[in-house]
Coordinates of C-alpha atoms in Angstrom, one line a residue:
Chain A
M1 CA 0.0 0.0 0.0
S2 CA 1.5 3.3 -1.0
R3 CA 2.4 5.9 1.6
Q4 CA -0.5 8.1 0.6
Q5 CA -3.1 5.4 1.0
E6 CA -1.6 4.4 4.3
R7 CA -2.1 7.9 5.6
E8 CA -5.6 8.0 4.2
A9 CA -6.4 4.9 6.2
Q10 CA -5.0 6.4 9.3
I11 CA -6.8 9.7 9.0
Y12 CA -10.2 7.9 8.4
P13 CA -9.8 4.7 10.2
I14 CA -12.2 1.8 9.8
V15 CA -13.5 0.5 13.1
S16 CA -13.8 -3.3 13.0
E17 CA -16.6 -3.4 15.6
A18 CA -18.8 -1.2 13.4
V19 CA -18.1 -3.4 10.4
I20 CA -19.0 -6.5 12.3
H21 CA -22.2 -5.0 13.5
N22 CA -23.3 -4.1 10.0
T23 CA -22.6 -7.5 8.6
K24 CA -24.3 -9.1 11.6
I25 CA -27.5 -7.2 10.9
L26 CA -27.4 -8.1 7.2
T27 CA -26.8 -11.8 7.7
N28 CA -29.5 -12.0 10.4
L29 CA -32.0 -10.5 8.1
Q30 CA -31.0 -12.8 5.3
N31 CA -31.2 -15.9 7.4
V32 CA -34.7 -15.2 8.7
T33 CA -36.1 -14.3 5.3
A34 CA -34.4 -17.3 3.7
S35 CA -36.2 -19.7 6.0
L36 CA -39.5 -18.0 5.2
F37 CA -38.8 -18.2 1.5
G38 CA -38.1 -21.9 1.9
V39 CA -41.5 -22.4 3.5
A40 CA -43.1 -20.5 0.6
A41 CA -41.2 -22.5 -2.1
G42 CA -42.1 -25.8 -0.4
I43 CA -45.8 -25.0 -0.2
L44 CA -45.9 -23.8 -3.8
G45 CA -44.2 -27.1 -4.8
L46 CA -41.4 -25.5 -6.8
E47 CA -38.9 -27.9 -8.3
S48 CA -35.2 -27.6 -9.0
Y49 CA -34.4 -24.6 -11.1
A50 CA -37.7 -22.8 -10.4
G51 CA -37.0 -23.1 -6.7
F52 CA -33.5 -21.7 -6.8
L53 CA -34.6 -18.9 -9.1
F54 CA -37.3 -18.0 -6.7
Y55 CA -34.9 -17.9 -3.8
F56 CA -32.3 -15.8 -5.6
A57 CA -34.9 -13.4 -7.0
F58 CA -36.5 -12.8 -3.6
A59 CA -33.2 -12.6 -1.7
T60 CA -31.9 -10.0 -4.1
L61 CA -35.2 -8.2 -3.6
V62 CA -34.7 -8.2 0.2
T63 CA -31.1 -6.9 -0.2
F64 CA -32.3 -4.2 -2.5
L65 CA -35.0 -3.2 -0.1
T66 CA -32.5 -2.9 2.7
Y67 CA -30.5 -0.7 0.5
V68 CA -33.3 1.5 -0.4
L69 CA -34.8 1.8 3.1
R70 CA -31.7 1.9 5.2
I71 CA -28.6 2.9 3.3
A72 CA -29.9 5.2 0.6
P73 CA -31.1 8.1 2.8
E74 CA -27.7 8.5 4.5
S75 CA -25.6 7.6 1.6
I76 CA -27.1 9.8 -1.1
S77 CA -27.3 12.8 1.1
A78 CA -23.6 12.5 1.7
G79 CA -23.0 12.7 -2.0
L80 CA -22.1 9.1 -3.0
P81 CA -23.3 7.8 -6.3
L82 CA -26.3 5.5 -6.7
F83 CA -25.9 1.9 -5.5
D84 CA -22.7 2.6 -3.7
T85 CA -22.6 1.0 -0.2
S86 CA -19.1 2.1 0.7
R87 CA -20.3 4.2 3.6
F88 CA -21.5 1.1 5.5
F89 CA -19.8 -1.9 4.0
R90 CA -16.3 -2.5 2.9
R91 CA -16.8 -4.1 -0.5
A92 CA -19.9 -4.0 -2.7
V93 CA -19.7 -7.7 -3.4
D94 CA -19.9 -8.6 0.3
F95 CA -23.2 -6.7 0.5
W96 CA -25.0 -7.8 -2.6
I97 CA -23.9 -11.3 -3.1
G98 CA -22.4 -12.6 0.1
A99 CA -25.6 -12.1 2.1
V100 CA -27.7 -13.9 -0.6
F101 CA -25.5 -17.0 -0.3
S102 CA -25.4 -17.0 3.5
G103 CA -29.1 -17.7 3.7
L104 CA -29.0 -20.7 1.3
P105 CA -28.7 -23.6 3.7
G106 CA -31.6 -22.3 5.7
F107 CA -33.6 -22.0 2.6
I108 CA -32.8 -25.5 1.4
L109 CA -33.8 -26.9 4.8
T110 CA -37.2 -25.4 5.1
W111 CA -37.8 -25.9 1.4
T112 CA -37.2 -29.7 1.7
L113 CA -39.2 -29.9 4.8
F114 CA -42.3 -28.2 3.5
Y115 CA -42.0 -29.8 0.1
G116 CA -42.1 -33.2 1.7
I117 CA -45.0 -32.4 3.9
V118 CA -47.2 -30.7 1.4
R119 CA -46.5 -32.7 -1.7
A120 CA -46.7 -36.2 -0.4
Chain B
M1 CA -30.1 -43.2 -21.7
A2 CA -33.8 -42.8 -21.2
Q3 CA -34.9 -40.3 -18.7
L4 CA -36.1 -41.9 -15.5
P5 CA -39.8 -41.2 -15.1
D6 CA -40.8 -39.1 -12.2
Q7 CA -40.9 -41.6 -9.3
T8 CA -43.5 -41.1 -6.7
I9 CA -43.6 -43.3 -3.7
H10 CA -46.8 -43.4 -1.7
R11 CA -45.9 -42.8 1.9
D12 CA -47.7 -43.0 5.2
P13 CA -48.5 -39.4 6.2
Q14 CA -47.8 -40.4 9.8
L15 CA -44.2 -40.6 8.7
F16 CA -43.8 -36.9 9.1
Y17 CA -45.1 -36.7 12.6
W18 CA -43.1 -39.6 13.8
I19 CA -39.8 -39.0 12.0
L20 CA -39.2 -35.7 10.4
V21 CA -40.4 -33.5 13.2
P22 CA -38.8 -35.5 16.1
I23 CA -35.4 -35.4 14.4
T24 CA -35.6 -31.7 13.9
V25 CA -36.8 -31.0 17.4
V26 CA -34.1 -33.2 18.9
M27 CA -31.4 -31.4 16.9
V28 CA -32.6 -27.9 17.9
L29 CA -32.9 -28.9 21.5
T30 CA -29.4 -30.5 21.7
G31 CA -28.0 -27.4 20.0
I32 CA -29.5 -25.2 22.7
L33 CA -28.4 -27.6 25.4
R34 CA -24.9 -27.7 24.1
H35 CA -24.8 -23.9 24.2
Y36 CA -25.9 -23.6 27.8
A37 CA -23.7 -26.5 28.8
S38 CA -20.7 -24.7 27.4
V39 CA -21.7 -21.5 29.2
L40 CA -21.9 -23.3 32.5
L41 CA -18.8 -25.4 32.1
A42 CA -16.6 -22.6 30.9
T43 CA -13.4 -22.3 33.1
P44 CA -13.0 -18.8 34.6
S45 CA -10.0 -17.0 33.2
K46 CA -6.9 -17.6 35.2
I47 CA -5.5 -14.8 37.2
I48 CA -1.7 -14.5 36.6
D49 CA 0.7 -12.9 39.0
R50 CA 1.7 -9.3 38.7
P51 CA 5.3 -9.6 37.4
T52 CA 4.3 -11.8 34.5
M53 CA 1.4 -9.5 33.7
K54 CA 3.7 -6.5 33.8
E55 CA 6.1 -8.2 31.4
Q56 CA 3.4 -9.1 28.9
R57 CA 1.6 -5.8 29.1
S58 CA 4.7 -3.8 28.6
L59 CA 5.5 -5.7 25.5
I60 CA 2.0 -5.0 24.2
H61 CA 2.4 -1.4 25.1
G62 CA 5.6 -1.2 22.9
Q63 CA 3.8 -2.8 20.0
T64 CA 0.8 -0.5 20.3
V65 CA 3.0 2.5 20.3
R66 CA 4.7 1.3 17.2
N67 CA 1.5 0.6 15.4
N68 CA -0.3 3.7 16.3
H69 CA 2.5 6.3 16.4
H70 CA 0.6 8.4 14.0
V71 CA -2.0 9.6 16.4
L72 CA 0.6 11.0 18.8
S73 CA 2.2 14.4 18.4
K74 CA 6.0 14.4 17.9
K75 CA 6.8 15.4 21.4
S76 CA 4.7 12.8 23.1
F77 CA 6.0 10.1 20.8
E78 CA 9.6 11.1 21.5
A79 CA 9.0 10.9 25.2
R80 CA 7.5 7.5 25.0
R81 CA 10.3 6.3 22.7
E82 CA 12.9 7.4 25.2
V83 CA 11.3 5.7 28.2
L84 CA 10.5 2.4 26.4
I85 CA 13.9 2.0 24.8
N86 CA 15.6 2.6 28.1
A87 CA 13.4 0.2 30.0
Y88 CA 13.7 -2.5 27.4
E89 CA 17.4 -2.4 27.3
S90 CA 17.9 -2.3 31.0
G91 CA 15.5 -5.1 31.6
A92 CA 13.4 -3.1 34.0
Y93 CA 10.2 -5.0 33.1
L94 CA 11.6 -8.5 33.3
K95 CA 10.0 -11.0 35.6
N96 CA 13.2 -12.2 37.3
G97 CA 14.9 -8.9 37.7
A98 CA 18.1 -8.5 35.7
G99 CA 18.6 -12.2 34.9
K100 CA 19.0 -12.2 31.1
D101 CA 19.2 -15.1 28.7
Q102 CA 16.8 -17.4 30.5
A103 CA 15.7 -20.8 29.1
P104 CA 12.3 -20.6 27.4
T105 CA 9.5 -22.0 29.4
N106 CA 8.4 -25.5 28.4
P107 CA 4.7 -25.5 27.6
L108 CA 4.1 -29.0 28.9
T109 CA 5.3 -28.3 32.4
D110 CA 4.1 -24.8 32.7
P111 CA 0.7 -25.2 34.5
G112 CA -0.8 -22.1 32.9
A113 CA -0.4 -23.4 29.4
M114 CA -2.0 -26.7 30.3
D115 CA -5.2 -24.9 31.3
G116 CA -5.4 -23.2 27.9
M117 CA -5.0 -26.5 26.1
M118 CA -7.6 -28.2 28.3
G119 CA -10.1 -25.4 27.5
M120 CA -9.7 -25.9 23.7
M121 CA -10.0 -29.7 24.0
K122 CA -13.1 -29.3 26.1
N123 CA -14.7 -27.2 23.4
N124 CA -13.8 -29.7 20.7
M125 CA -15.3 -32.6 22.8
A126 CA -18.4 -30.7 23.5
M127 CA -18.9 -30.4 19.7
I128 CA -18.1 -33.9 18.7
I129 CA -19.8 -36.0 21.3
P130 CA -23.4 -34.9 20.8
N131 CA -23.1 -35.1 17.0
T132 CA -21.8 -38.6 17.2
L133 CA -24.5 -39.6 19.7
I134 CA -27.3 -38.3 17.5
M135 CA -25.9 -39.9 14.4
S136 CA -25.8 -43.3 16.0
W137 CA -29.3 -42.8 17.5
I138 CA -30.7 -42.0 14.1
S139 CA -29.0 -44.8 12.3
A140 CA -30.2 -47.2 15.0
F141 CA -33.8 -46.2 15.1
F142 CA -34.6 -44.6 11.8
S143 CA -32.8 -46.7 9.2
G144 CA -34.2 -48.7 6.4
Y145 CA -36.6 -46.4 4.7
V146 CA -36.7 -43.2 2.8
I147 CA -38.4 -40.2 4.2
T148 CA -38.7 -37.3 1.9
K149 CA -37.8 -36.1 -1.6
L150 CA -35.3 -33.4 -2.3
P151 CA -36.8 -30.7 -4.4
F152 CA -33.9 -30.6 -6.7
P153 CA -32.0 -33.3 -8.6
I154 CA -28.6 -34.5 -7.5
T155 CA -26.2 -36.9 -9.1
I156 CA -26.1 -40.7 -8.6
K157 CA -22.8 -40.5 -6.7
F158 CA -24.6 -39.1 -3.7
K159 CA -26.8 -42.1 -3.4
S160 CA -24.3 -44.1 -1.3
M161 CA -24.1 -41.3 1.2
L162 CA -27.6 -40.2 1.4
Q163 CA -29.6 -43.4 1.1
A164 CA -27.7 -45.3 3.7
G165 CA -30.1 -48.1 4.6
V166 CA -31.9 -48.7 1.3
A167 CA -29.9 -50.4 -1.4
T168 CA -31.8 -50.1 -4.6
K169 CA -30.3 -49.6 -8.0
E170 CA -33.0 -47.5 -9.7
M171 CA -34.3 -45.2 -7.1
D172 CA -33.8 -41.6 -7.8
P173 CA -31.1 -40.1 -5.7
R174 CA -33.6 -37.4 -4.7
W175 CA -35.2 -39.7 -2.2
M176 CA -33.4 -39.3 1.1
S177 CA -33.1 -41.4 4.2
S178 CA -33.1 -40.0 7.7
I179 CA -29.3 -39.7 7.8
S180 CA -29.4 -37.3 5.0
W181 CA -32.1 -35.3 6.7
Y182 CA -29.7 -35.1 9.7
F183 CA -26.9 -33.7 7.5
L184 CA -29.3 -31.1 6.0
C185 CA -30.3 -30.1 9.5
I186 CA -26.7 -29.5 10.6
F187 CA -26.2 -27.0 7.9
G188 CA -29.6 -25.5 7.9
L189 CA -30.1 -25.0 11.6
Q190 CA -27.1 -22.8 12.0
P191 CA -29.0 -19.7 11.1
V192 CA -31.8 -20.8 13.4
F193 CA -29.3 -21.0 16.3
V194 CA -27.8 -17.7 15.5
F195 CA -31.3 -16.2 15.5
L196 CA -32.4 -17.9 18.8
L197 CA -29.2 -17.7 20.8
G198 CA -27.4 -14.6 19.6
S199 CA -24.4 -14.7 17.4
D200 CA -21.7 -16.1 19.6
N201 CA -23.3 -19.2 20.8
A202 CA -21.5 -22.5 21.0
A203 CA -23.9 -24.5 18.9
S204 CA -23.4 -22.8 15.6
Q205 CA -20.7 -22.3 13.1
M206 CA -18.9 -25.5 14.0
A207 CA -16.4 -25.4 11.2
Q208 CA -15.5 -21.8 12.0
Q209 CA -15.0 -22.6 15.7
M210 CA -12.8 -25.6 15.0
G211 CA -10.5 -23.5 12.9
Q212 CA -10.2 -20.5 15.1
M213 CA -9.3 -21.6 18.7
G214 CA -7.2 -19.1 20.4
P215 CA -6.3 -18.8 24.1
P216 CA -8.2 -16.0 25.9
P217 CA -6.2 -12.9 26.5
N218 CA -5.5 -13.2 30.2
Q219 CA -3.7 -16.5 30.0
P220 CA 0.1 -16.8 29.9
M221 CA 1.4 -17.3 26.4
L222 CA 1.3 -20.8 24.8
G223 CA 3.8 -22.1 22.4
A224 CA 7.6 -22.4 22.7
G225 CA 7.9 -19.8 25.4
P226 CA 10.2 -17.3 23.6
D227 CA 12.8 -15.6 25.6
T228 CA 11.2 -12.4 26.7
N229 CA 14.4 -10.5 26.9
K230 CA 15.0 -11.0 23.3
Q231 CA 11.5 -9.9 22.5
F232 CA 12.1 -6.7 24.4
L233 CA 15.3 -6.0 22.6
G234 CA 13.7 -6.6 19.3
E235 CA 10.9 -4.3 20.2
A236 CA 13.3 -1.6 21.3
E237 CA 15.0 -1.8 17.9
N238 CA 11.7 -1.5 16.1
I239 CA 10.7 1.5 18.0
A240 CA 14.0 3.2 17.5
V241 CA 13.8 3.0 13.7
I242 CA 10.3 4.5 13.3
D243 CA 10.1 7.5 11.1
H244 CA 7.5 9.4 12.9
Y245 CA 4.8 11.5 11.3
S246 CA 1.5 12.5 12.8
V247 CA -2.0 12.7 11.4
L248 CA -2.2 16.1 13.1
D249 CA 0.5 17.5 10.9
D250 CA -1.5 19.1 8.2
V251 CA -4.8 19.1 10.0
E252 CA -5.4 22.8 9.7
L253 CA -5.1 22.7 5.9
R254 CA -7.5 19.7 5.7
L255 CA -10.0 21.5 7.8
L256 CA -9.9 24.6 5.7
K257 CA -10.2 22.5 2.5
G258 CA -13.2 20.8 3.9
I259 CA -14.9 24.0 4.8
K260 CA -14.2 25.6 1.5
G261 CA -15.7 22.7 -0.5

């Protein structure tokens, strides 16, 4: 890291507790909604590709809604461009994609459970 | 190869009440039980005597000054540098006074280190034993039939793992026996545990816990017991070579730039 960047990081330091808190909130939300989406997919009787597509579409919707309702008001008023989460999260890919994959096991569990119960 | 027709097996609806739900309930409850058991059995952190603590803390002080020298002004940094280098070189912080070049402490005979290792082993045991017990209970009581169908197709290779008690050639690998439901539960219940018990509970994230065991901060150091005097001298040299600058150096210019923009 160049000298300039090092000084930048020291003048505006990143507090690790705050980062952990943010990611904790996001993963908690994703886990809960993933389980609920599993229930829905099982009851609807969705099969392989349709089920996964359902999950990814709705998980992305949830992420997008958290962006719009929580991050956008602060971030846009501070002058950052649209869809930029750098004020709250370190990397954009962590926010958009990582959270979606963290809920996947919970989704598969409840999906299998309800699929088996409803579609004998 | 002809596509296998969609196989539907007519199953007793009571199957769900007697098998699926009990296994799930048992796994959730043992997870919660394991968490509370680890809370109750946790060894309180050991209190170490004052000279040892002084030694460790002074080393940490030196490292912290080195890492964060940029928040200090030049004068305060210089003052700290003087004091620390003198103290390190004269051995003022050493546990046994001026006795330099001591043999490193052997971790097997040092009683403090044993406690640390026991703590880690206890955590490992607490994770492995309930899982093994549940697995043997399930394979004893719930083997020999398939329970449910996976909503998505998987390859034939998984059949040997997931259809443990039922040896048929043509059955779709999507049909699962109870062991496979157990595996699904292990992965899928972790978010549930995080949700119910808060995020640093002992029942969740088992792979992460097994990778990251570290001794709690108040214990004496594990490992080969490096010679503390050498550590001090190394630290003194590190501090002596720092080229100091402070984030306060141009702060008035940054403030003016921020106001102007």
